[in-house]
Coordinates of C-alpha atoms in Angstrom, one line a residue:
X1 CA -13.5 -17.8 4.5
X2 CA -12.0 -14.7 2.9
X3 CA -13.7 -13.5 -0.4
X4 CA -10.4 -12.9 -2.0
X5 CA -9.6 -16.7 -1.8
X6 CA -12.4 -17.3 -4.4
X7 CA -10.9 -14.7 -6.8
X8 CA -7.4 -16.3 -6.2
X9 CA -8.8 -19.7 -7.1
X10 CA -10.5 -18.5 -10.2
X11 CA -7.3 -16.8 -11.4
X12 CA -5.4 -20.0 -10.8
X13 CA -8.0 -22.0 -12.7
X14 CA -7.5 -19.6 -15.6
X15 CA -3.7 -19.4 -15.7
X16 CA -2.7 -22.9 -14.3
X17 CA 0.3 -21.1 -12.9
X18 CA 0.9 -20.1 -9.3
X19 CA 3.6 -17.6 -10.2
X20 CA 1.5 -15.9 -13.0
X21 CA -1.6 -15.7 -10.8
X22 CA 0.3 -14.3 -7.9
X23 CA 1.7 -11.6 -10.2
X24 CA -1.8 -10.8 -11.5
X25 CA -3.2 -10.7 -8.0
X26 CA -0.4 -8.4 -6.7
X27 CA 0.9 -10.7 -4.0
X28 CA 4.0 -12.8 -3.5
X29 CA 3.9 -16.4 -4.7
X30 CA 4.3 -17.7 -1.2
X31 CA 1.4 -15.6 0.1
X32 CA -0.8 -16.6 -2.9
X33 CA -0.1 -20.3 -2.2
X34 CA -1.0 -19.9 1.4
X35 CA -4.3 -18.4 0.5
X36 CA -5.1 -21.2 -2.0
X37 CA -4.2 -23.8 0.7
X38 CA -6.4 -22.0 3.2
X39 CA -9.4 -22.2 0.8
X40 CA -8.8 -25.9 0.4
X41 CA -8.6 -26.4 4.2
X42 CA -11.8 -24.5 4.6
X43 CA -13.6 -26.6 2.0
X44 CA -12.1 -29.8 3.3
X45 CA -10.8 -31.0 -0.1
X46 CA -8.1 -30.6 -2.6
X47 CA -9.0 -28.3 -5.5
X48 CA -5.7 -28.7 -7.4
X49 CA -3.5 -31.5 -8.6
X50 CA 0.0 -30.3 -7.8
X51 CA 1.8 -33.3 -9.3
X52 CA 1.9 -32.0 -12.8
X53 CA 2.8 -28.8 -14.6
X54 CA 0.9 -26.7 -15.5
X55 CA -1.4 -27.1 -12.4
X56 CA -4.7 -28.8 -13.1
X57 CA -8.0 -28.9 -11.2
X58 CA -9.2 -32.0 -9.4
X59 CA -12.7 -33.2 -10.1
X60 CA -13.8 -31.3 -6.9
X61 CA -11.9 -28.2 -8.2
X62 CA -13.9 -28.4 -11.5
X63 CA -17.1 -28.5 -9.6
X64 CA -16.1 -25.7 -7.2
X65 CA -15.0 -23.5 -10.1
X66 CA -18.6 -23.1 -11.2
X67 CA -19.8 -22.3 -7.7
X68 CA -16.9 -19.7 -7.2
X69 CA -17.6 -18.0 -10.5
X70 CA -21.3 -17.6 -9.7
X71 CA -20.6 -16.4 -6.1
X72 CA -18.1 -13.8 -7.3
X73 CA -20.3 -12.6 -10.0
X74 CA -23.3 -12.2 -7.7
X75 CA -21.3 -10.5 -4.9
X76 CA -19.6 -8.1 -7.2
X77 CA -22.9 -7.2 -8.9
X78 CA -24.5 -6.5 -5.5
X79 CA -21.5 -4.5 -4.3
X80 CA -21.6 -2.3 -7.5
X81 CA -25.3 -1.8 -6.9
X82 CA -24.9 -0.7 -3.3
X83 CA -22.0 1.7 -4.1
X84 CA -23.7 3.3 -7.0
X85 CA -26.7 3.9 -4.8
X86 CA -24.4 5.5 -2.2
X87 CA -22.7 7.8 -4.7
X88 CA -26.0 8.8 -6.2
X89 CA -27.3 9.9 -2.8
X90 CA -24.5 12.4 -1.8
X91 CA -21.4 10.6 -2.9
X92 CA -18.7 8.6 -1.2
X93 CA -15.1 8.3 -2.1
X94 CA -12.7 5.7 -0.7
X95 CA -9.0 5.9 -0.1
X96 CA -6.4 3.4 0.8
X97 CA -3.2 5.0 2.1
X98 CA 0.1 4.4 3.7
X99 CA -0.1 4.6 7.5
X100 CA 2.1 7.7 7.9
X101 CA 0.3 9.6 5.1
X102 CA -3.0 9.3 7.0
X103 CA -1.4 11.0 9.9
X104 CA 0.6 13.7 8.1
X105 CA -0.6 14.7 4.7
X106 CA -4.1 13.3 4.2
X107 CA -6.1 15.2 6.8
X108 CA -5.4 18.7 5.5
X109 CA -5.3 17.7 1.9
X110 CA -8.7 16.0 2.2
X111 CA -10.2 19.1 3.7
X112 CA -9.1 21.1 0.7
X113 CA -10.3 18.4 -1.6
X114 CA -13.8 18.4 -0.1
X115 CA -13.9 22.2 -0.2
X116 CA -13.2 22.0 -3.9
X117 CA -15.6 19.2 -4.8
X118 CA -18.6 19.9 -2.5
X119 CA -20.4 17.7 -0.2
X120 CA -19.3 14.1 0.0
X121 CA -18.4 11.4 2.5
X122 CA -15.0 9.8 2.6
X123 CA -13.7 6.4 3.7
X124 CA -10.0 5.8 4.5
X125 CA -8.1 2.6 5.2
X126 CA -4.5 2.9 6.4
X127 CA -2.4 -0.1 5.3
X128 CA 1.1 -1.2 4.4
X129 CA 2.2 -0.9 0.8
X130 CA 1.5 -4.3 -0.5
X131 CA -2.0 -4.3 1.0
X132 CA -2.7 -0.9 -0.5
X133 CA -1.8 -2.2 -4.0
X134 CA -4.1 -5.2 -3.4
X135 CA -7.0 -3.1 -2.2
X136 CA -6.8 -0.8 -5.2
X137 CA -6.4 -3.4 -7.9
X138 CA -9.1 -5.6 -6.5
X139 CA -11.6 -2.8 -6.9
X140 CA -12.6 -2.1 -3.3
X141 CA -11.1 1.5 -3.3
X142 CA -11.2 4.5 -5.6
X143 CA -7.8 6.0 -4.7
X144 CA -4.4 5.0 -3.3
X145 CA -2.2 7.6 -1.6
X146 CA 1.5 6.7 -1.4
X147 CA 5.1 7.9 -1.3
X148 CA 7.1 7.4 -4.6
X149 CA 10.7 7.5 -5.7
X150 CA 12.2 6.7 -9.1
X151 CA 14.2 3.8 -7.7
X152 CA 11.3 2.0 -6.1
X153 CA 8.9 0.1 -8.4
X154 CA 5.2 0.6 -7.9
X155 CA 3.6 -2.3 -9.8
X156 CA 0.6 -0.6 -11.2
X157 CA -0.2 -0.5 -14.9
X158 CA -0.5 3.2 -15.9
X159 CA -3.3 2.5 -18.3
X160 CA -5.5 1.1 -15.6
X161 CA -4.1 3.1 -12.6
X162 CA -2.9 6.6 -13.6
X163 CA -1.4 8.9 -11.0
X164 CA -1.1 12.5 -10.0
X165 CA 1.8 14.0 -7.9
X166 CA -0.1 15.8 -5.2
X167 CA 2.6 16.6 -2.7
X168 CA 6.2 16.4 -1.7
X169 CA 8.0 15.0 1.3
X170 CA 11.4 13.6 2.1
X171 CA 12.9 10.7 4.1
X172 CA 15.1 12.1 6.8
X173 CA 17.4 10.3 9.2
X174 CA 16.8 11.4 12.8
X175 CA 18.1 10.5 16.3
X176 CA 17.7 12.0 19.8
X177 CA 20.1 14.8 20.4
X178 CA 23.2 14.0 22.6
X179 CA 23.8 10.7 21.0
X180 CA 27.3 9.3 21.7
X181 CA 29.9 10.7 19.3
X182 CA 31.6 7.3 19.1
X183 CA 28.7 6.3 16.9
X184 CA 30.4 8.2 14.1
X185 CA 33.3 5.7 14.1
X186 CA 31.7 2.6 15.5
X187 CA 28.4 2.9 13.7
X188 CA 25.0 4.2 14.7
X189 CA 22.4 1.7 16.0
X190 CA 19.7 1.8 13.3
X191 CA 15.9 1.1 13.7
X192 CA 15.0 -1.0 10.7
X193 CA 11.7 -1.6 8.9
X194 CA 10.7 -5.1 7.8
X195 CA 12.3 -6.4 4.7
X196 CA 9.4 -6.1 2.3
X197 CA 8.1 -2.7 3.4
X198 CA 8.1 0.5 1.2
X199 CA 10.0 2.6 3.7
X200 CA 12.6 -0.1 4.1
X201 CA 13.3 0.1 0.3
X202 CA 13.5 3.9 0.7
X203 CA 15.8 3.7 3.7
X204 CA 18.2 1.4 1.7
X205 CA 18.4 4.1 -1.0
X206 CA 19.0 6.8 1.6
X207 CA 21.8 4.8 3.1
X208 CA 23.6 4.8 -0.3
X209 CA 23.7 8.6 -0.5
X210 CA 26.9 10.5 0.1
X211 CA 27.1 11.6 3.7
X212 CA 24.9 8.7 5.0
X213 CA 26.2 7.5 8.5
X214 CA 27.7 4.1 9.2
X215 CA 25.0 2.0 10.8
X216 CA 24.2 -1.5 12.2
X217 CA 20.8 -2.9 12.8
X218 CA 19.8 -2.6 16.5
X219 CA 16.0 -3.0 16.2
X220 CA 13.5 -4.2 13.6
X221 CA 9.9 -3.3 13.6
X222 CA 8.1 -6.1 11.7
X223 CA 4.9 -4.1 11.5
X224 CA 6.9 -1.2 9.8
X225 CA 4.9 1.4 11.6
X226 CA 6.6 4.8 11.2
X227 CA 4.9 6.3 14.2
X228 CA 6.3 3.5 16.4
X229 CA 9.7 3.9 15.0
X230 CA 9.6 7.7 15.8
X231 CA 8.8 6.9 19.4
X232 CA 11.8 4.6 19.5
X233 CA 14.0 7.3 18.2
X234 CA 12.7 9.8 20.6
X235 CA 13.5 7.4 23.4
X236 CA 17.1 7.2 22.2
X237 CA 17.3 3.7 20.7
X238 CA 19.1 4.9 17.6
X239 CA 18.7 6.5 14.2
X240 CA 15.7 5.9 11.9
X241 CA 14.7 7.2 8.5
X242 CA 11.2 8.7 8.7
X243 CA 9.0 11.0 6.5
X244 CA 9.9 14.5 7.4
X245 CA 6.3 15.6 7.7
X246 CA 6.0 13.0 10.5
X247 CA 8.9 14.4 12.5
X248 CA 8.6 18.2 11.8
X249 CA 7.4 19.0 15.3
X250 CA 10.1 16.8 17.0
X251 CA 12.8 18.5 14.9
X252 CA 11.5 22.0 15.6
X253 CA 11.4 21.4 19.4
X254 CA 14.7 19.6 19.5
X255 CA 13.5 16.2 20.5
X256 CA 15.1 14.8 17.4
X257 CA 17.9 16.0 15.1
X258 CA 18.8 15.3 11.5
X259 CA 21.9 13.2 11.1
X260 CA 22.1 12.6 7.4
X261 CA 21.1 14.1 4.0
X262 CA 17.4 13.9 3.1
X263 CA 16.0 11.8 0.4
X264 CA 13.2 13.6 -1.6
X265 CA 10.0 11.6 -2.1
X266 CA 6.8 12.4 -4.2
X267 CA 3.4 11.9 -2.7
X268 CA 1.2 10.4 -5.4
X269 CA -2.4 9.7 -5.8
X270 CA -3.3 6.7 -7.9
X271 CA -6.7 6.1 -9.3
X272 CA -8.5 2.9 -10.3
X273 CA -9.6 4.0 -13.8
X274 CA -12.4 1.3 -13.8
X275 CA -14.1 3.2 -11.0
X276 CA -14.4 6.5 -12.9
X277 CA -18.0 7.4 -12.6
X278 CA -19.8 10.2 -10.8
X279 CA -17.9 11.9 -7.9
X280 CA -14.6 10.1 -8.5
X281 CA -14.1 12.2 -11.6
X282 CA -14.7 15.4 -9.7
X283 CA -12.3 14.3 -7.0
X284 CA -9.6 13.5 -9.6
X285 CA -10.0 16.9 -11.3
X286 CA -9.9 18.7 -7.9
X287 CA -6.7 16.8 -7.0
X288 CA -5.2 17.8 -10.3
X289 CA -5.9 21.4 -9.6
X290 CA -4.6 21.2 -6.0
X291 CA -1.5 19.6 -7.3
X292 CA -0.7 22.4 -9.8
X293 CA 3.0 23.0 -9.6
X294 CA 3.8 19.3 -9.2
X295 CA 4.6 16.9 -12.0
X296 CA 1.5 15.1 -13.3
X297 CA 1.6 11.7 -15.0
X298 CA -1.5 10.1 -16.5

């Protein structure tokens, strides 16, 4: 059983609405519904009466709500105790970040951060955008490192999750040099991210810019791994929009070339304000100072 299923169920017991609870939990309604059904299957009973609106609890659901509330309370209390102990004995900070940022931006930036804050340990989890949002809002991580653009919504309440702009990158369309010139008239084969991914949303914006090439979808990476897409482009499969920091070396050595205007992106650090004690405050201040020269929003 996944612990988040208990929190999902308690949210639904409170709101009596799948759509509202899915929104509060930061997932799609279909994903939320699957998680509730998985909990019911694990328990071997129906917890909800779905024949009426708003949704109501079955008698088993009423009983299980008490168990779930107590389990979540005890586990969260123990987790807080353990993490407070860790922080008080040297300090640990935790990041959840987009995959490509853990390869390009985070290593050097984290070294500068540690030099500014002093001794600490760090924990980093690379994830896709939706999972990053979920990890931050559910309280398991201190910080979230992501790309950002004004036309792409980041569903985080500024009051609870302020951010700093800590760097800059751009989304750049690249292909292997020597690609057939008929692609200019017939369309370039495009390597596409999965529909719901952050970089797919960014690539759609880039395609609307003046000077963007005519394309058709030749390959879709359902995992939306930018590193895998880069390898496909180097092998000559087509054009792909990638963070420039990820392909700088390939562009400089001529393994890839830019075929369209770049799309500027911010690199943002989001903070879970509820986890503001001890070392996280010092890290936030150091990140602000390292980000001097970039726009800051809190």
